[in-house]
PDB file of C-alpha atoms in Angstrom:
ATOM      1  CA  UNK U 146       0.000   0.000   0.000  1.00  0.00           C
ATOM      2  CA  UNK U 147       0.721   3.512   0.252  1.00  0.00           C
ATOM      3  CA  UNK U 148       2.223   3.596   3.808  1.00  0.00           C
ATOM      4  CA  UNK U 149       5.012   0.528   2.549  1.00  0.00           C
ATOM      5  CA  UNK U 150       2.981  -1.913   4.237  1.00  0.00           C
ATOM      6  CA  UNK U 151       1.997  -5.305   2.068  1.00  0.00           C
ATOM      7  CA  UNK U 152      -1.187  -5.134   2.588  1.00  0.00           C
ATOM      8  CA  UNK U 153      -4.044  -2.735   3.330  1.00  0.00           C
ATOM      9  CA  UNK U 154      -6.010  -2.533   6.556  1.00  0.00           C
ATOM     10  CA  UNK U 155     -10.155  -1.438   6.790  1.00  0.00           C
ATOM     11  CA  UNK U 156     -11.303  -0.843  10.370  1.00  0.00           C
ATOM     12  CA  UNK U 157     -14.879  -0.466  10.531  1.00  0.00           C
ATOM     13  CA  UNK U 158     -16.393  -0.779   7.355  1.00  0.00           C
ATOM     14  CA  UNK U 159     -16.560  -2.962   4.356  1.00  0.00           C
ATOM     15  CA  UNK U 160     -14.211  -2.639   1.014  1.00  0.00           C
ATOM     16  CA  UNK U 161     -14.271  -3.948  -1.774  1.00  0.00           C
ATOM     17  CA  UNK U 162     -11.869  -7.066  -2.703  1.00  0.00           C
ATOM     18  CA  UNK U 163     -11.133  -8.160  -6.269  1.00  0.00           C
ATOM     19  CA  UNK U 164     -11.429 -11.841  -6.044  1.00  0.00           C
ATOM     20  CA  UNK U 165      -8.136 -13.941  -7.257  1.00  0.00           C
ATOM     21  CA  UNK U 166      -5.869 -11.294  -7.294  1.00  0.00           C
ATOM     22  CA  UNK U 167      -7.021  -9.474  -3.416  1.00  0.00           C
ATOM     23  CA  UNK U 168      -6.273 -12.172   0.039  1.00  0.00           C
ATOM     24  CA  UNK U 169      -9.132 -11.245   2.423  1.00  0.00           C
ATOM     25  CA  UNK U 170      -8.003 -12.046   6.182  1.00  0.00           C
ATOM     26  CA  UNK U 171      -9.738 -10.786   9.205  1.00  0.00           C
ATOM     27  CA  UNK U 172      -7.782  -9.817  12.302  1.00  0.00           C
ATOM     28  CA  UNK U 173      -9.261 -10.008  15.545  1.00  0.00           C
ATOM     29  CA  UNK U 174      -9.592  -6.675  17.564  1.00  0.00           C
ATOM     30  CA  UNK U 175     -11.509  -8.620  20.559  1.00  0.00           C
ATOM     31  CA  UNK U 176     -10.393  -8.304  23.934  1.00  0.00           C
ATOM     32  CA  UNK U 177      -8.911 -11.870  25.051  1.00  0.00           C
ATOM     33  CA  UNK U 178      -7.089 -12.743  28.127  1.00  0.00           C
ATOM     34  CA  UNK U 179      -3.345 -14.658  28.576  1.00  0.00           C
ATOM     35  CA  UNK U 180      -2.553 -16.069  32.282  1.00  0.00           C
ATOM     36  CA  UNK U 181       1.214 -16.525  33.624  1.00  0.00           C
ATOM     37  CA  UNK U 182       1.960 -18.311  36.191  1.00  0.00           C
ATOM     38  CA  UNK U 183       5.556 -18.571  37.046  1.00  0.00           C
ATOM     39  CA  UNK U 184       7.426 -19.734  39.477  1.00  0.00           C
ATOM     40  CA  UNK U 185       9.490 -17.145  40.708  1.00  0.00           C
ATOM     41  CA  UNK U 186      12.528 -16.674  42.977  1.00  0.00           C
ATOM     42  CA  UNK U 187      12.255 -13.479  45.573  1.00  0.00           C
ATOM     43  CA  UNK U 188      15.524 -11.637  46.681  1.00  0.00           C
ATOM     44  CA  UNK U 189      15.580 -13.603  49.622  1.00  0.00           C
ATOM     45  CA  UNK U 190      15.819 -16.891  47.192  1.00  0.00           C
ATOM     46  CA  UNK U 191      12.351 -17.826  48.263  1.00  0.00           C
ATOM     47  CA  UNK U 192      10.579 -19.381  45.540  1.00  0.00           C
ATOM     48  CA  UNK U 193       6.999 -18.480  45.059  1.00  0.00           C
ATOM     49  CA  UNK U 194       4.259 -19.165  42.601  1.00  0.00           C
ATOM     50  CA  UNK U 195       2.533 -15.934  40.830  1.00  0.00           C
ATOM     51  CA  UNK U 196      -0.574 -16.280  38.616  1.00  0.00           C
ATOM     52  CA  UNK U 197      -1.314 -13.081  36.956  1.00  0.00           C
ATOM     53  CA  UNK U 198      -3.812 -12.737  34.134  1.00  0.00           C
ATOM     54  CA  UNK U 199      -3.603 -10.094  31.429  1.00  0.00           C
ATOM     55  CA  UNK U 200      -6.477  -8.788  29.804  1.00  0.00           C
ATOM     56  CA  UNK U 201      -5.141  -7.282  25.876  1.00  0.00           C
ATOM     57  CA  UNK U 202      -5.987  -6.777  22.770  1.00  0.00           C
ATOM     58  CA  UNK U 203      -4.465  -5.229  19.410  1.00  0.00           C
ATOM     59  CA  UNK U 204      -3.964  -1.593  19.540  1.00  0.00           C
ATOM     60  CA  UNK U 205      -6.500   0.916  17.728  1.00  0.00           C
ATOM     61  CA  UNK U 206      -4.086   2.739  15.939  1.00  0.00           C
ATOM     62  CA  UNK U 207      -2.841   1.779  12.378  1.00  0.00           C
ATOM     63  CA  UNK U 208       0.822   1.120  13.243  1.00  0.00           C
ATOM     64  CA  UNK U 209      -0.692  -1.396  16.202  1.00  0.00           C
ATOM     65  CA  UNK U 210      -2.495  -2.928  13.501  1.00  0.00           C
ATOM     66  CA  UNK U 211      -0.021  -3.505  10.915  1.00  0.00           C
ATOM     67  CA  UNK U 212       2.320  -4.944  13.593  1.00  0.00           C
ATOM     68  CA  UNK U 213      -0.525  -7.313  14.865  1.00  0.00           C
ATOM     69  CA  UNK U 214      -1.186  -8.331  11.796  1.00  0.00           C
ATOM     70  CA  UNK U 215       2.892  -8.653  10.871  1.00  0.00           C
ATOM     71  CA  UNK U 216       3.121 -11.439  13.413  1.00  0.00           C
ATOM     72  CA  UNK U 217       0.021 -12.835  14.031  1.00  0.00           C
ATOM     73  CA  UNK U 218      -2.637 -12.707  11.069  1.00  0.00           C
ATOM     74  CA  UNK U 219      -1.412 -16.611  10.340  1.00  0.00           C
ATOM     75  CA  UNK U 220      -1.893 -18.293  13.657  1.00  0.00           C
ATOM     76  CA  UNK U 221      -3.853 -15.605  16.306  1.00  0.00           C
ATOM     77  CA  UNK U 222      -4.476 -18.047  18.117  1.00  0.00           C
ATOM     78  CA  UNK U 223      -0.592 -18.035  19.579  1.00  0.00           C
ATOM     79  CA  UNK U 224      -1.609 -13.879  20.587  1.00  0.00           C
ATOM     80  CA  UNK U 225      -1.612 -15.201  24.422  1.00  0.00           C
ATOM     81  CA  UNK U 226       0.436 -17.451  24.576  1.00  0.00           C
ATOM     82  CA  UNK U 227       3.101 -14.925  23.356  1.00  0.00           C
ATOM     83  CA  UNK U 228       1.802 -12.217  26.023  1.00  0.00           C
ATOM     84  CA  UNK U 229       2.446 -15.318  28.284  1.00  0.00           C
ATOM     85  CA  UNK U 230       5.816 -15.410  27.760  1.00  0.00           C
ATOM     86  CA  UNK U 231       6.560 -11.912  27.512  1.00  0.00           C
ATOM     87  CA  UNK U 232       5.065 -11.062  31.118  1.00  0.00           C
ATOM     88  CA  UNK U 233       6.234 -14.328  32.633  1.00  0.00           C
ATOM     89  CA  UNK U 234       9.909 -13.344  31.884  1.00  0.00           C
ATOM     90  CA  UNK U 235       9.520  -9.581  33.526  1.00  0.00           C
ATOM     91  CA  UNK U 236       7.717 -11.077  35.875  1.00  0.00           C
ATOM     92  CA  UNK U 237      10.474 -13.136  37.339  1.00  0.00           C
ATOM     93  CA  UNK U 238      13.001 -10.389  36.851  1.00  0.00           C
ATOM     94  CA  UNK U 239      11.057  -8.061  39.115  1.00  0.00           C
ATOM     95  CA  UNK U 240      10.008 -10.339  41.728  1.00  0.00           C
ATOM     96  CA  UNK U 241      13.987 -11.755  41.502  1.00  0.00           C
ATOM     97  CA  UNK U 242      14.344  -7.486  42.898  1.00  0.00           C
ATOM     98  CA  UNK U 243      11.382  -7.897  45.665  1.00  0.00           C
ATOM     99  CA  UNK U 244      11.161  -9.508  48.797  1.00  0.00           C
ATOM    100  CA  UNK U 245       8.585 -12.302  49.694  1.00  0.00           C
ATOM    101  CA  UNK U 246       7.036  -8.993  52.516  1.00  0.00           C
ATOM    102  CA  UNK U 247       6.958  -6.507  49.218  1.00  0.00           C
ATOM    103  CA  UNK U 248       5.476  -8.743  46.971  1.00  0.00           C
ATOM    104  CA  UNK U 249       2.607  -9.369  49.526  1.00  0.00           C
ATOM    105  CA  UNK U 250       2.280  -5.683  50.598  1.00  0.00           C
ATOM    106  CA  UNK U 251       2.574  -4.112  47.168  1.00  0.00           C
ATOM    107  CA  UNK U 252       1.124  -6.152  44.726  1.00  0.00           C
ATOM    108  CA  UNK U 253      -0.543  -2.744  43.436  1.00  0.00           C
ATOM    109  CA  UNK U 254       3.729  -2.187  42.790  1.00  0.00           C
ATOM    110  CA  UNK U 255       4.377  -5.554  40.998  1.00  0.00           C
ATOM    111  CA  UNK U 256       1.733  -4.862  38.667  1.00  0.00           C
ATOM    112  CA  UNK U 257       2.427  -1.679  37.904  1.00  0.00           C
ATOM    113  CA  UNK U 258       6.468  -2.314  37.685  1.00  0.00           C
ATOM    114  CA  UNK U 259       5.264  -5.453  35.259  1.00  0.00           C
ATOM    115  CA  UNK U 260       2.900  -3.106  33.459  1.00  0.00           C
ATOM    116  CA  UNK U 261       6.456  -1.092  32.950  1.00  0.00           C
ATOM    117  CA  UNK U 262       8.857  -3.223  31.755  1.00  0.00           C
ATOM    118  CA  UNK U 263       6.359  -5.344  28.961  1.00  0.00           C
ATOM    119  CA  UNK U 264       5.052  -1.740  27.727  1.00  0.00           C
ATOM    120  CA  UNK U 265       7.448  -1.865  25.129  1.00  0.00           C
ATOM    121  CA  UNK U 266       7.206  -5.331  23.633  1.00  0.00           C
ATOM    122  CA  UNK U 267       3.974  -5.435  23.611  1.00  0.00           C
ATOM    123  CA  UNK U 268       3.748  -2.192  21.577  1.00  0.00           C
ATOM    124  CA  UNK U 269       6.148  -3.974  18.976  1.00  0.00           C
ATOM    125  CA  UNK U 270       3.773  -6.798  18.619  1.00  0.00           C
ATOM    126  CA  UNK U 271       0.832  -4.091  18.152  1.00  0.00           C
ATOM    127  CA  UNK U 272      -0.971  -5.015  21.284  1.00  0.00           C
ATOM    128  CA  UNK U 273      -2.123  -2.675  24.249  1.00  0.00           C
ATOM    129  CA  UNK U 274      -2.851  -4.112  28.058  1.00  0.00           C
ATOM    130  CA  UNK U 275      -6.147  -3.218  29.540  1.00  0.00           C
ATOM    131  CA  UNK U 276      -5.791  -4.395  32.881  1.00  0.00           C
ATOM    132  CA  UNK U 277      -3.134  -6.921  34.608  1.00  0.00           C
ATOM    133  CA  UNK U 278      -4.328  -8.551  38.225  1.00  0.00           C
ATOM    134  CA  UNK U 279      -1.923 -10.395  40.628  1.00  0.00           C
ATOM    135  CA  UNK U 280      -4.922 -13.403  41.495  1.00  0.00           C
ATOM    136  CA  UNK U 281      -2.201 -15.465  43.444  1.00  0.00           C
ATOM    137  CA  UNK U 282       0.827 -15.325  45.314  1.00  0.00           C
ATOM    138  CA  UNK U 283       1.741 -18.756  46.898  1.00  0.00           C
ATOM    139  CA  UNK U 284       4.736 -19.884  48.708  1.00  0.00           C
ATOM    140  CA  UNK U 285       4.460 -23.621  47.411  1.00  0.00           C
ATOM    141  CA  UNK U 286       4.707 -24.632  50.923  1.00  0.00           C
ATOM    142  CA  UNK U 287       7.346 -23.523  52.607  1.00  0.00           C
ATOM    143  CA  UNK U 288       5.058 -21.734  55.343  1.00  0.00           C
ATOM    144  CA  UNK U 289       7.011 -18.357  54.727  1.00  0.00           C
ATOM    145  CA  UNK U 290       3.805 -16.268  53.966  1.00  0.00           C
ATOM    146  CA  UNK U 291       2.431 -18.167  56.532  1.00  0.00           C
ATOM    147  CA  UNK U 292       4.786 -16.764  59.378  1.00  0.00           C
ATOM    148  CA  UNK U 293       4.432 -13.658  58.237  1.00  0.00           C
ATOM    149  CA  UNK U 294       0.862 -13.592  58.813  1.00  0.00           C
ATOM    150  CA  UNK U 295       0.927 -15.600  62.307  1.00  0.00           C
ATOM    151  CA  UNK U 296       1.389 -13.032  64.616  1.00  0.00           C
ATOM    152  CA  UNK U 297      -1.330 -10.583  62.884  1.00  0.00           C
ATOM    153  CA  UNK U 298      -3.453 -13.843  63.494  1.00  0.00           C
ATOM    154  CA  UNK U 299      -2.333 -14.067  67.260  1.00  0.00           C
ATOM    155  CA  UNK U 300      -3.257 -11.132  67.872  1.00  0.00           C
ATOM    156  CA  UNK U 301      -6.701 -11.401  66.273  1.00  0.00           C
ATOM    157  CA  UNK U 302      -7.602 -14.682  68.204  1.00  0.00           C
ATOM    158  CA  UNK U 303      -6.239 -12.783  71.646  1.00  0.00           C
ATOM    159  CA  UNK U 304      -8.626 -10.109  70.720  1.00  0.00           C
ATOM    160  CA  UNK U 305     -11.461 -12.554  70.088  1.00  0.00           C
ATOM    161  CA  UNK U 306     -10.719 -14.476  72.965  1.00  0.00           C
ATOM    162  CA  UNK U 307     -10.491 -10.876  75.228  1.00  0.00           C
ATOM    163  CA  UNK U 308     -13.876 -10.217  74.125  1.00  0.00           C
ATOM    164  CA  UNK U 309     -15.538 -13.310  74.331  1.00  0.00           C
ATOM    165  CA  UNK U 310     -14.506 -13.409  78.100  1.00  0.00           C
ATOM    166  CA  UNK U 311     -15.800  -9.853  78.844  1.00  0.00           C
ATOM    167  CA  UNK U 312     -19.250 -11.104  76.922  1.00  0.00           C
ATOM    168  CA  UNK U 313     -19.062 -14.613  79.228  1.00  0.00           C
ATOM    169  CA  UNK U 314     -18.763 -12.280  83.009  1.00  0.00           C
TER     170      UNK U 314
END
């Protein structure tokens, strides 16, 4: 086309294809969803599993477009997979620079640090991230997370217990 690209994109409307000599191929613009979940070792060397789940799609703009379609108008179906690996690799290189106590308190942090460092790529591949959730952060049973949160629950159940005793005179 005009722009150097091989082909032509249409958002939005119909256009008119000669048949034999014009390839019709539809790209889809749909939100989908790609879920990582790496095991990752913190700063401390504590390993711990984080599920994340990325909710993208291919950018509106033209140049997202022609680079979506560059790499994936042949096999879309590997879109999340790829966005997989791309946020599965940050993500172990920024939780490799966290402790197992930021991780937990900050999530909002990871996110937005993993948000960071994939901007980039993604934009190469023509896709843009609408949201990113942390759903799990698991210590694959070592009982580190759950240490950290023991005395928080001690002094919960003392409370509890406190005030069931005043309720009991």
């Amino acid at each position: 086309g005009a722009d150097g690209l091989p082909f032509r994109i249409v958002t939005g409307h119909g256009t008119f294809a000669m048949p034999f000599r014009n390839q019709v191929s539809f790209l889809t613009l749909a939100m989908q969803e790609a879920e990582v979940a790496e095991p990752c070792v913190t700063q401390q060397g504590i390993t711990l599993q984080v599920r994340a789940v990325i909710a993208f799609k291919v950018g509106d703009d033209q140049g997202s477009i022609a680079n979506a379609a560059r790499r994936f108008l042949d096999d879309q179906a590997s879109m999340p997979q790829l966005v997989g690996r791309v946020f599965a690799g940050h993500l172990r290189s920024i939780v490799g620079s966290m402790t197992v106590e930021e991780i937990i308190r900050e999530r909002q942090r990871l996110a937005e640090q993993l948000l960071a460092a994939s901007k980039q790529e993604m934009a190469n591949l023509g896709l843009a991230v609408d949201s990113l959730q942390i759903k799990l952060i698991d210590d694959v049973g070592s009982g580190y997370i759950e240490a950290l949160s023991a005395p928080q629950r001690a002094a919960v159940n003392q409370a509890a217990k406190i005030a069931q005793a005043r309720a009991d005179q």
